[in-house]
Short mmCIF file of C-alpha atoms in Angstrom, two decimals:
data_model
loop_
_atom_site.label_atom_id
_atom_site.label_comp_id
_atom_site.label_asym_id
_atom_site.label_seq_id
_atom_site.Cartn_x
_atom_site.Cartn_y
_atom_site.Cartn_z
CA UNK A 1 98.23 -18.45 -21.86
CA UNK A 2 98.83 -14.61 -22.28
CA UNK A 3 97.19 -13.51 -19.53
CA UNK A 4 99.91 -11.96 -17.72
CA UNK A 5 100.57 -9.42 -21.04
CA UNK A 6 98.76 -6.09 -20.62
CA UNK A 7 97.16 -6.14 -24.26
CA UNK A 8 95.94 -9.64 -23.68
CA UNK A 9 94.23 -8.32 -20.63
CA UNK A 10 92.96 -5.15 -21.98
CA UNK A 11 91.20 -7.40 -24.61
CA UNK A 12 89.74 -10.00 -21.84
CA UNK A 13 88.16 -7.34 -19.67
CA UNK A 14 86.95 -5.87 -22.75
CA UNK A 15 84.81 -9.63 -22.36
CA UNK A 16 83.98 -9.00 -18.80
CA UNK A 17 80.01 -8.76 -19.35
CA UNK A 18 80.29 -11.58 -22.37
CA UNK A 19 76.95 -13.64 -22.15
CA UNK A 20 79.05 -16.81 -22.62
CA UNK A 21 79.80 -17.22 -18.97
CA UNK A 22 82.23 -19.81 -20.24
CA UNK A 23 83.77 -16.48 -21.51
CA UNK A 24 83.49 -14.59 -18.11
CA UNK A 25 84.88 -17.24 -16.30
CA UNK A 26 88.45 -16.90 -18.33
CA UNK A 27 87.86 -13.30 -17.76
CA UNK A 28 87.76 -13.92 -13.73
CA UNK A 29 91.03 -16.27 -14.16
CA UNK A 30 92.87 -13.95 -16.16
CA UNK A 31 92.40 -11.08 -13.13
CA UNK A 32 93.84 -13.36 -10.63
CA UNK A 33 97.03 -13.58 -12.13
CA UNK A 34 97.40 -10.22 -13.94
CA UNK A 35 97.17 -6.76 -12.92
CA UNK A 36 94.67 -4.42 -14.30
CA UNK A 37 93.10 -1.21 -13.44
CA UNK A 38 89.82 -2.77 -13.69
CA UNK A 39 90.40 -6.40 -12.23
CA UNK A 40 89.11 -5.70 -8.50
CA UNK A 41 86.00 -3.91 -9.76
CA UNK A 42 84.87 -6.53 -12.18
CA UNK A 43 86.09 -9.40 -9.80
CA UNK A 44 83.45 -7.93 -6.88
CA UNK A 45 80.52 -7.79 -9.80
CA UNK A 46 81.38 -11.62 -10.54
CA UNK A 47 80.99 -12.49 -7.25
CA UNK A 48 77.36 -12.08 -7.60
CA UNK A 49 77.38 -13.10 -11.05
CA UNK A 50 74.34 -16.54 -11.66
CA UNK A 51 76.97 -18.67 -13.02
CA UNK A 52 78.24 -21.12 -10.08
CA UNK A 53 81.64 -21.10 -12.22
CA UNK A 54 82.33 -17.75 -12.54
CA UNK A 55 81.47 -17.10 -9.15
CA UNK A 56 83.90 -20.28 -8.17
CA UNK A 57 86.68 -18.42 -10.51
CA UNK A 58 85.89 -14.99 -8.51
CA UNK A 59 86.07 -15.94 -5.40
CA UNK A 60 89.67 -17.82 -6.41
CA UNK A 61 90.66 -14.59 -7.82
CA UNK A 62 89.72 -12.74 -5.05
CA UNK A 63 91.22 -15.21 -3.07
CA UNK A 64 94.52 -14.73 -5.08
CA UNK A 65 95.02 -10.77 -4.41
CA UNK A 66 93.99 -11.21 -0.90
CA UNK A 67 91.08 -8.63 -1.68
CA UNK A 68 90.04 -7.52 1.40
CA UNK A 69 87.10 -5.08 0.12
CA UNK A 70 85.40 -8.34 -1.26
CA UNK A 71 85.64 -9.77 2.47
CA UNK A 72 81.87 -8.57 3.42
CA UNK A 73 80.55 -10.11 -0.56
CA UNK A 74 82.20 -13.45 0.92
CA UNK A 75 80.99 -13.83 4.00
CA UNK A 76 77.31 -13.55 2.70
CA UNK A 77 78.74 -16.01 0.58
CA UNK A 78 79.32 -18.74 3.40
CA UNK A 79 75.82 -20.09 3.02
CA UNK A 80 75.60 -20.00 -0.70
CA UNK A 81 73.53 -23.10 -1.96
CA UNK A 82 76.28 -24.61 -3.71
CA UNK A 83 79.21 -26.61 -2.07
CA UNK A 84 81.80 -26.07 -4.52
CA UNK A 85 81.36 -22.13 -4.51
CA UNK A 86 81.03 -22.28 -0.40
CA UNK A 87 84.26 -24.45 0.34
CA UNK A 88 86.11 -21.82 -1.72
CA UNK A 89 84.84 -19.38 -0.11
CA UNK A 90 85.63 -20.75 3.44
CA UNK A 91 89.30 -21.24 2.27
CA UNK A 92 89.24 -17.83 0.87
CA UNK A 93 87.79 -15.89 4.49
CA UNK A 94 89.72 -18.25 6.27
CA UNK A 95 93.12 -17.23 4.10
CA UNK A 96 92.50 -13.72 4.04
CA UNK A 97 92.47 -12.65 7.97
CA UNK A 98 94.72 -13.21 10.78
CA UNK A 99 94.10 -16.82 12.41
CA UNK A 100 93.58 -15.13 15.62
CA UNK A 101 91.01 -12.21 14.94
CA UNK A 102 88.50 -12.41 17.64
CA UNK A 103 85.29 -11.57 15.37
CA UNK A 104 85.88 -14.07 13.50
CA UNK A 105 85.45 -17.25 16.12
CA UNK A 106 81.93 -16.67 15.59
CA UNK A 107 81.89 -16.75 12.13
CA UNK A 108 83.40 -19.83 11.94
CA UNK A 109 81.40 -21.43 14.76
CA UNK A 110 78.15 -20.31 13.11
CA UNK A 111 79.33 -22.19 10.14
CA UNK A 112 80.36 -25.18 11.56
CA UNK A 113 77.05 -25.72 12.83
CA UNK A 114 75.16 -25.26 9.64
CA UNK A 115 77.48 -26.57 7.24
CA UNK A 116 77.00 -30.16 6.46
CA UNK A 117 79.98 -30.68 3.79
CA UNK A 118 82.99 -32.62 5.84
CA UNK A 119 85.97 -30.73 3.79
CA UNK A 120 84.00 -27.51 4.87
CA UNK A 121 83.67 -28.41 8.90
CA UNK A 122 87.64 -29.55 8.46
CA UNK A 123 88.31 -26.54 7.55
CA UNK A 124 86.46 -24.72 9.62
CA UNK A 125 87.66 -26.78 12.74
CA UNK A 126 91.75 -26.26 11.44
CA UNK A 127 90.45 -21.86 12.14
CA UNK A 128 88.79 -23.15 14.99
CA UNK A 129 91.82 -24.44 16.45
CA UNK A 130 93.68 -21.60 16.51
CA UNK A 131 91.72 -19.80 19.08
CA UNK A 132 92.64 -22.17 22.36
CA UNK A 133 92.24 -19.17 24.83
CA UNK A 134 88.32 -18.78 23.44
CA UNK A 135 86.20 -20.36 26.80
CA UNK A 136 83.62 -21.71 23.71
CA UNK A 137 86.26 -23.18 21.73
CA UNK A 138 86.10 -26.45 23.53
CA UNK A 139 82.34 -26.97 23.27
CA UNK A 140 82.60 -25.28 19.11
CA UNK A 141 85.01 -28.64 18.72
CA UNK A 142 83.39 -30.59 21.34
CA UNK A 143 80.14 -30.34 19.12
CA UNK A 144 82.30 -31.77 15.76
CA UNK A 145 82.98 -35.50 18.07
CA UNK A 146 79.17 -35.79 16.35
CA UNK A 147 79.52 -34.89 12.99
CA UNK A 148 78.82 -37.82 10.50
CA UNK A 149 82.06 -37.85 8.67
CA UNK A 150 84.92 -40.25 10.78
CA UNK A 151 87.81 -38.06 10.07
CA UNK A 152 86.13 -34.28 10.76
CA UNK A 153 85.58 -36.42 14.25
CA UNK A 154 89.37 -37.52 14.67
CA UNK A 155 89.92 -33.80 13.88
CA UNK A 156 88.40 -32.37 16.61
CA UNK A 157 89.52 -34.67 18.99
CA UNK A 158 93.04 -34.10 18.02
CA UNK A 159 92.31 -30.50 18.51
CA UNK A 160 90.93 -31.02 22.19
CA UNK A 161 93.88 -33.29 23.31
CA UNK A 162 95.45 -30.39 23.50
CA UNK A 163 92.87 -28.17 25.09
CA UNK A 164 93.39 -27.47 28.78
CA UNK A 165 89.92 -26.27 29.08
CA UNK A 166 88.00 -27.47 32.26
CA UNK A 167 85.09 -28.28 29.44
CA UNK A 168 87.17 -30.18 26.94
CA UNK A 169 86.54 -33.88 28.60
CA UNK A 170 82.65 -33.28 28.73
CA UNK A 171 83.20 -32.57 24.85
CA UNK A 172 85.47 -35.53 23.71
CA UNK A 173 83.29 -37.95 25.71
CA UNK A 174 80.97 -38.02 23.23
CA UNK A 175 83.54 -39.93 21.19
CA UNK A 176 83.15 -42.67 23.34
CA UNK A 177 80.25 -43.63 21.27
CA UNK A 178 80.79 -42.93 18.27
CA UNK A 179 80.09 -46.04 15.76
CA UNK A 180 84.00 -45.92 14.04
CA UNK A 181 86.11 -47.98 15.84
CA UNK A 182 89.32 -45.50 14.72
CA UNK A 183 87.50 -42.57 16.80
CA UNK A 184 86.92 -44.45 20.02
CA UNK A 185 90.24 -45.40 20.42
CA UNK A 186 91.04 -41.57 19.98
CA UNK A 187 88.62 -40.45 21.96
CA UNK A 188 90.22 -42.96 24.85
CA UNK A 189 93.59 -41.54 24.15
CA UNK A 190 92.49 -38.20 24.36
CA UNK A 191 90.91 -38.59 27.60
CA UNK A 192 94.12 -40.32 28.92
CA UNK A 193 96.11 -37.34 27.94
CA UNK A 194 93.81 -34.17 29.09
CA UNK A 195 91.70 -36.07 32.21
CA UNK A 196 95.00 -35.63 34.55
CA UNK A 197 94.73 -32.39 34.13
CA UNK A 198 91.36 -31.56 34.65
CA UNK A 199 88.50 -31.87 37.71
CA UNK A 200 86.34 -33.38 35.03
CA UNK A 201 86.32 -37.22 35.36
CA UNK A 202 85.28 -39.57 32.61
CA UNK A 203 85.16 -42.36 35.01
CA UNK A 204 81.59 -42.66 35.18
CA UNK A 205 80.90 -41.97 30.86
CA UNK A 206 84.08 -44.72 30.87
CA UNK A 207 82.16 -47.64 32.72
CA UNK A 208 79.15 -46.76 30.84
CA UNK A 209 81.52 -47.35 27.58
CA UNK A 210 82.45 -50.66 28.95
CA UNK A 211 79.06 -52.07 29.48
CA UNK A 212 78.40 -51.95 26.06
CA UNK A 213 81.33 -52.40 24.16
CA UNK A 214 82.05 -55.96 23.09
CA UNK A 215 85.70 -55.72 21.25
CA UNK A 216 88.80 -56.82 23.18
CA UNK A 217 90.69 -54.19 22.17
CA UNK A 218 88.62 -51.07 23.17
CA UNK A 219 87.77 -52.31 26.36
CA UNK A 220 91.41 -53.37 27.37
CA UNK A 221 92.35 -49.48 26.12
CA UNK A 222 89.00 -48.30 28.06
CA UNK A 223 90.22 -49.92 31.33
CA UNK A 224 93.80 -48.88 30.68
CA UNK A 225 92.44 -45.06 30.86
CA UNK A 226 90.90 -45.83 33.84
CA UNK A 227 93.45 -46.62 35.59
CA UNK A 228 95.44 -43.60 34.55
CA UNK A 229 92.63 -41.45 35.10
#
C-alpha cells in the first residue's frame, strides 16, 4: 500500500531477485507506480524473468512509464507462448508508439496473422485501422472477415466500410459467407456503402450469396444491395 514512499521502495527492490516470484511480482508492481533509480533496470531483467506473472506485472509496468528502451524486449515478446503475457504485451507496443508509425503496419499485420486469441486480433485490427492510406491495409483487414471469432469479423468490416480502397470490396466479400447471421448482414451493408464508390462490383459474389441463402431477411437485404449497387 506504501509503494509510492521512497523507503518502502528502497526495501522492495532490495527483493528484486527474491526466489518467491510471488515476491518479485509485488516488486514489478511497486516500480510501475513509484519512482526509483533502479526501477527501469530491474523492470527490463523481469521481462525475461520464467514466471508468466512477473513477466505479466513487467510488461504492465513497463507499460505504465511508457519505457521505450524495453520496446525491442516486447516485441520479441509478441509471440510469447502464453496469451495472458502476449495480449499485454500487444496493448503495451500498441500504447507506446504513435498510431501512425509506418514500421509498425507490419508488425501488427505479422501478428494478426499468427495470433489466434480474438481480444489479441481486436486489438491488433483497432492499430490496423489507423493506417487507411497503407495500399495493404485493406487486404491486412480483408483477411480478419475469416477469423473464427463473430465480433473480430464485425470489426474489420466496420473498419473497411470506411476504406476507399479499390481492394476493400474483394476483402469484405468474404463476409458474405460467413456462418453468423449478424456478419452477413454487415457485410451487405458494407458493400452498400463502399461498392458506389468503387470499380469493384459484388454483383456477381451477391447472386452467388442468393443461391444459397435460405432466410427472408438476408436475401431481401442481399437484393436491396443490388439494386443500389
Amino acid at each position: 500500500a506504501r509503494v509510492k514512499d521512497t523507503g518502502a521502495l528502497d526495501e522492495l527492490v532490495n527483493l528484486s531477485q527474491h526466489q518467491d516470484p510471488k515476491v518479485r511480482e509485488q516488486v514489478a508492481f511497486a516500480l510501475g507506480v513509484g519512482q526509483h533509480t533502479q526501477a527501469e533496470e530491474i523492470l527490463m531483467k523481469y521481462l525475461d524473468d520464467g514466471d508468466n506473472l512477473v513477466k505479466l506485472q513487467a510488461v504492465k509496468s513497463v507499460q505504465s512509464r511508457g519505457m521505450t528502451k524495453a520496446m525491442v524486449k516486447l516485441k520479441w515478446l509478441l509471440e510469447y507462448r502464453q496469451t495472458a503475457v502476449r495480449r499485454e504485451v500487444v496493448r503495451a507496443v500498441i500504447s507506446m508508439v504513435e498510431p501512425k508509425e509506418p514500421q509498425m503496419f507490419e508488425v501488427y499485420q505479422n501478428r494478426l496473422y499468427a495470433d489466434r486469441d480474438a481480444e489479441i486480433q481486436t486489438m491488433l485490427l483497432n492499430a490496423l485501422a489507423n493506417y487507411p492510406e497503407n495500399p495493404l491495409q485493406a487486404s491486412v483487414v480483408g483477411f480478419a472477415v475469416t477469423l473464427e471469432n463473430p465480433k473480430v469479423k464485425l470489426r474489420a468490416l466496420e473498419i473497411l466500410s470506411e476504406s476507399t480502397d479499390e481492394n476493400a470490396v474483394e476483402q469484405a466479400i468474404r463476409g458474405l459467407f460467413a456462418r453468423e447471421k449478424k456478419v452477413k448482414l454487415a457485410t451487405l451493408d458494407c458493400l452498400e456503402k463502399i461498392a458506389k464508390n468503387s470499380t469493384q462490383s459484388p454483383i456477381k459474389a451477391l447472386r452467388e450469396f442468393l443461391k444459397q441463402e435460405s432466410d427472408p431477411e438476408l436475401i431481401k437485404r442481399a437484393e436491396e444491395v443490388m439494386d443500389k449497387v
